[in-house]
Coordinates of C-alpha atoms in Angstrom, one line a residue:
M1 CA -12.1 -1.2 -8.9
F2 CA -12.4 -0.3 -5.3
Q3 CA -15.3 2.1 -4.6
I4 CA -15.7 3.7 -1.2
Q5 CA -19.1 5.2 -0.9
N6 CA -19.9 7.6 2.0
A7 CA -17.8 5.5 4.4
T8 CA -17.8 6.5 8.1
Y9 CA -15.9 4.9 10.9
T10 CA -16.4 5.7 14.6
V11 CA -15.0 4.7 18.0
P12 CA -16.6 5.7 21.3
G13 CA -16.6 9.5 21.4
R14 CA -14.8 10.1 18.1
T15 CA -15.4 9.9 14.4
L16 CA -12.2 8.8 12.6
L17 CA -13.6 8.8 9.1
N18 CA -16.6 10.9 8.0
D19 CA -18.5 10.4 4.8
V20 CA -15.5 9.5 2.6
S21 CA -16.1 8.6 -1.1
V22 CA -13.2 7.7 -3.3
S23 CA -12.3 5.1 -5.9
F24 CA -9.1 3.2 -6.6
D25 CA -8.2 1.4 -9.9
T26 CA -5.5 -1.0 -10.9
N27 CA -2.3 0.0 -12.7
K28 CA -1.9 3.1 -10.5
V29 CA 0.0 4.1 -7.4
Y30 CA -2.1 6.1 -5.0
G31 CA -0.6 8.0 -2.1
L32 CA -2.7 8.6 1.0
I33 CA -1.4 11.8 2.6
G34 CA -2.4 14.1 5.5
H35 CA -1.3 14.9 9.0
N36 CA -1.2 12.4 11.8
G37 CA -4.7 11.3 12.8
S38 CA -6.2 12.4 9.5
G39 CA -7.6 8.9 8.8
K40 CA -5.1 7.4 6.4
S41 CA -4.5 4.1 8.2
T42 CA -8.1 3.9 9.2
L43 CA -9.1 4.1 5.5
L44 CA -6.6 1.4 4.7
K45 CA -8.0 -0.9 7.5
L46 CA -11.5 -0.5 6.1
L47 CA -10.2 -1.7 2.7
T48 CA -8.5 -4.7 4.4
R49 CA -11.7 -5.5 6.4
Q50 CA -10.0 -5.1 9.7
Y51 CA -12.6 -2.3 10.5
L52 CA -16.3 -2.4 9.6
P53 CA -17.7 0.9 8.5
A54 CA -20.4 2.5 10.7
G55 CA -22.0 3.9 7.6
G56 CA -21.7 3.7 3.8
Q57 CA -20.2 0.7 1.9
I58 CA -17.0 -0.4 0.2
L59 CA -17.3 -2.3 -3.1
L60 CA -14.7 -4.3 -5.0
D61 CA -15.8 -4.9 -8.6
G62 CA -19.3 -3.8 -7.7
R63 CA -19.6 -6.3 -4.9
N64 CA -19.6 -5.5 -1.1
I65 CA -16.2 -6.5 0.3
R66 CA -17.9 -8.2 3.2
S67 CA -19.4 -10.8 0.8
Y68 CA -16.0 -12.3 -0.1
S69 CA -14.6 -15.2 1.8
T70 CA -11.2 -14.6 3.4
R71 CA -9.3 -16.6 0.9
E72 CA -11.3 -15.2 -2.0
Y73 CA -10.6 -11.7 -0.9
A74 CA -6.9 -12.4 -0.5
K75 CA -6.8 -13.3 -4.2
H76 CA -7.7 -9.7 -4.9
V77 CA -6.1 -7.7 -2.1
A78 CA -2.7 -8.0 -0.3
Y79 CA -1.8 -6.0 2.7
L80 CA 1.4 -5.0 4.5
P81 CA 0.8 -3.5 7.9
Q82 CA 2.9 -0.7 9.5
Q83 CA 4.1 -2.9 12.3
L84 CA 5.5 -6.1 10.6
P85 CA 5.0 -9.3 12.5
A86 CA 8.1 -11.1 13.9
A87 CA 9.5 -13.6 11.4
T88 CA 11.5 -15.5 14.0
A89 CA 13.1 -18.7 12.7
L90 CA 11.8 -18.2 9.2
T91 CA 13.9 -18.1 6.1
A92 CA 13.0 -15.6 3.4
R93 CA 11.8 -18.4 1.2
E94 CA 9.5 -19.7 4.0
L95 CA 8.1 -16.3 4.6
V96 CA 7.4 -15.5 0.9
A97 CA 5.8 -18.9 0.5
M98 CA 3.2 -17.9 3.1
G99 CA 1.9 -15.5 0.5
R100 CA 0.4 -18.5 -1.3
Y101 CA -2.1 -19.2 1.4
A102 CA -5.0 -17.7 -0.7
W103 CA -4.4 -20.2 -3.4
S104 CA -3.2 -23.3 -1.6
G105 CA -4.6 -23.0 1.9
L106 CA -2.5 -22.9 5.1
L107 CA -1.7 -26.6 4.9
G108 CA -1.9 -26.8 1.1
R109 CA 0.6 -28.7 -1.0
N110 CA 3.5 -26.7 -2.4
S111 CA 2.6 -27.1 -6.1
S112 CA 4.7 -26.2 -9.1
R113 CA 2.5 -23.1 -9.5
D114 CA 3.3 -22.0 -6.0
Q115 CA 7.0 -22.5 -6.5
E116 CA 6.9 -20.5 -9.7
A117 CA 5.0 -17.7 -7.9
V118 CA 7.5 -17.6 -5.1
A119 CA 10.5 -17.6 -7.5
E120 CA 8.8 -14.8 -9.5
A121 CA 8.3 -12.7 -6.4
F122 CA 12.0 -13.0 -5.5
R123 CA 12.9 -12.1 -9.1
L124 CA 10.7 -9.0 -9.2
T125 CA 12.0 -7.7 -5.9
H126 CA 15.6 -8.6 -6.7
T127 CA 16.0 -10.6 -3.5
E128 CA 17.0 -14.1 -4.8
K129 CA 20.2 -13.9 -2.9
F130 CA 18.4 -13.7 0.4
A131 CA 16.0 -16.7 -0.2
D132 CA 17.8 -19.1 2.2
Q133 CA 18.8 -16.5 4.8
M134 CA 16.9 -15.9 8.1
V135 CA 14.6 -12.9 7.8
D136 CA 15.5 -11.5 11.2
I137 CA 19.1 -11.1 10.4
L138 CA 18.5 -9.0 7.3
S139 CA 18.7 -5.2 7.2
G140 CA 15.6 -3.1 7.3
G141 CA 15.7 -2.4 3.6
E142 CA 16.2 -6.1 2.8
R143 CA 13.4 -7.2 5.1
S144 CA 11.1 -4.6 3.5
R145 CA 11.8 -6.2 0.1
I146 CA 11.2 -9.7 1.4
W147 CA 7.8 -8.8 2.9
L148 CA 6.9 -7.1 -0.3
A149 CA 7.9 -10.3 -2.1
M150 CA 5.5 -12.2 0.1
C151 CA 2.7 -9.9 -1.0
L152 CA 3.6 -10.3 -4.6
A153 CA 3.6 -14.1 -4.2
Q154 CA -0.1 -13.7 -3.3
Q155 CA -0.7 -12.5 -6.9
S156 CA -3.4 -10.1 -5.9
R157 CA -4.6 -7.1 -8.0
F158 CA -4.4 -4.5 -5.2
L159 CA -1.4 -4.0 -2.8
L160 CA -2.1 -2.0 0.3
L161 CA 0.9 -0.6 2.2
D162 CA 0.7 1.2 5.6
E163 CA 3.7 3.4 6.0
P164 CA 6.3 1.0 4.6
L165 CA 8.9 3.7 4.5
A166 CA 8.8 4.5 8.2
P167 CA 11.8 2.3 9.4
L168 CA 14.0 3.0 6.3
D169 CA 16.7 5.6 5.6
I170 CA 16.3 7.9 2.6
A171 CA 18.2 5.7 0.2
H172 CA 16.0 2.7 1.0
Q173 CA 12.9 4.8 0.9
I174 CA 13.7 5.9 -2.7
D175 CA 14.6 2.3 -3.6
V176 CA 11.3 0.9 -2.3
M177 CA 9.2 3.6 -3.9
S178 CA 10.9 3.2 -7.2
L179 CA 10.3 -0.6 -7.0
I180 CA 6.6 -0.1 -6.1
R181 CA 6.0 2.1 -9.1
Q182 CA 7.8 -0.3 -11.4
L183 CA 5.8 -3.3 -10.0
S184 CA 2.5 -1.3 -10.6
R185 CA 3.5 -0.8 -14.2
T186 CA 4.8 -4.3 -14.8
L187 CA 2.0 -6.3 -13.1
G188 CA -0.9 -3.9 -13.5
L189 CA -1.2 -3.5 -9.7
G190 CA -3.3 -1.0 -7.9
V191 CA -1.1 0.2 -5.1
I192 CA -2.5 2.2 -2.2
I193 CA 0.2 3.5 0.2
V194 CA 0.1 5.6 3.3
I195 CA 3.0 7.9 3.1
H196 CA 4.1 11.0 5.1
D197 CA 6.8 12.3 2.8
I198 CA 4.8 14.4 0.3
N199 CA 7.8 14.9 -2.0
L200 CA 8.3 11.2 -2.3
A201 CA 4.6 10.8 -2.9
A202 CA 4.7 13.4 -5.6
Q203 CA 7.6 11.8 -7.3
Y204 CA 6.4 8.2 -7.3
C205 CA 2.6 8.3 -7.1
D206 CA 0.1 8.7 -9.9
E207 CA -2.6 10.2 -7.7
L208 CA -2.7 11.6 -4.2
V209 CA -5.6 11.3 -1.8
A210 CA -5.5 14.0 0.9
L211 CA -7.4 13.5 4.2
K212 CA -7.9 16.0 7.0
Q213 CA -9.5 15.3 10.3
G214 CA -11.2 12.2 8.9
R215 CA -12.6 13.9 5.8
L216 CA -11.6 13.6 2.2
L217 CA -10.1 17.0 1.4
K218 CA -8.9 16.5 -2.2
T219 CA -7.8 13.9 -4.7
G220 CA -5.9 14.4 -7.9
K221 CA -2.6 14.2 -9.7
P222 CA 0.5 15.4 -7.8
S223 CA 0.5 18.6 -9.9
E224 CA -3.1 19.3 -8.7
I225 CA -2.3 18.6 -5.0
M226 CA 1.2 20.0 -4.7
T227 CA 0.2 23.7 -4.7
S228 CA 0.8 26.2 -2.0
A229 CA -2.9 26.6 -1.3
V230 CA -3.8 22.9 -1.2
L231 CA -0.8 22.0 1.0
K232 CA -1.6 24.9 3.3
D233 CA -5.1 23.5 3.7
I234 CA -3.8 20.0 4.4
Y235 CA -0.9 20.7 6.7
S236 CA -1.5 24.3 7.9
V237 CA 2.1 25.1 6.8
D238 CA 3.2 27.6 4.2
M239 CA 5.2 25.9 1.4
N240 CA 6.8 27.0 -1.8
I241 CA 6.6 24.8 -4.8
I242 CA 9.4 24.3 -7.3
S243 CA 9.9 21.9 -10.2
H244 CA 12.2 18.9 -9.9
P245 CA 15.2 19.6 -12.2
D246 CA 15.1 16.1 -13.7
N247 CA 11.4 15.3 -14.3
G248 CA 9.5 18.6 -13.7
R249 CA 7.4 17.1 -10.9
P250 CA 6.5 19.4 -8.0
V251 CA 8.7 19.6 -4.9
A252 CA 7.4 21.3 -1.7
L253 CA 9.8 23.4 0.4
P254 CA 8.6 24.8 3.8

């Protein structure tokens, strides 16, 4: 379990996160929601150890995350940034195989276990047919699945995703969110995703974590967050809430 205890993060002249306490467990999909600048990506970067909290602490399995070595931490936590690095001259297979660094080292031998993990990552993301294609020639949706496969090859317990839907059209957004929820159930993953579309978040996330101006506003199931009063507090916009005709989950309409 991740436990964020009274975490604060500051930059000169500004506090980006202020006294945030929240926990994340495996086998669930958590959606980080809130307006731009609310602290969602900052919180994710604290969990990935890119940022060091100015106050408070972050624990993984009761242990401060700073006490883990880089490779040891990567065995527990995989991260997909908002701006994906260029994958020039890499095939999908080569990129996905890079997810094995935590287990084999950067120059480690490609063992049968590594090969099995890579093959399983392709199978889980339904991307086997792209394995020998160059990553940069794939469509946005196809690339998203390949990068997700790289994270799965890492065989971590937590998957942190920073706005993975931003470059995708609505069909691919639904496709990726459906896949993420399925993988969480199949592999027991704890998934923490920064997401702007609150209706997609409500449909595919188990719990929502709402931030506002760097503070934790509210956490809970979609039915607890997707109310007119709470959404007004988060976004300062009046919204009506209806039930989805297929599954009964809440849908917000401005």
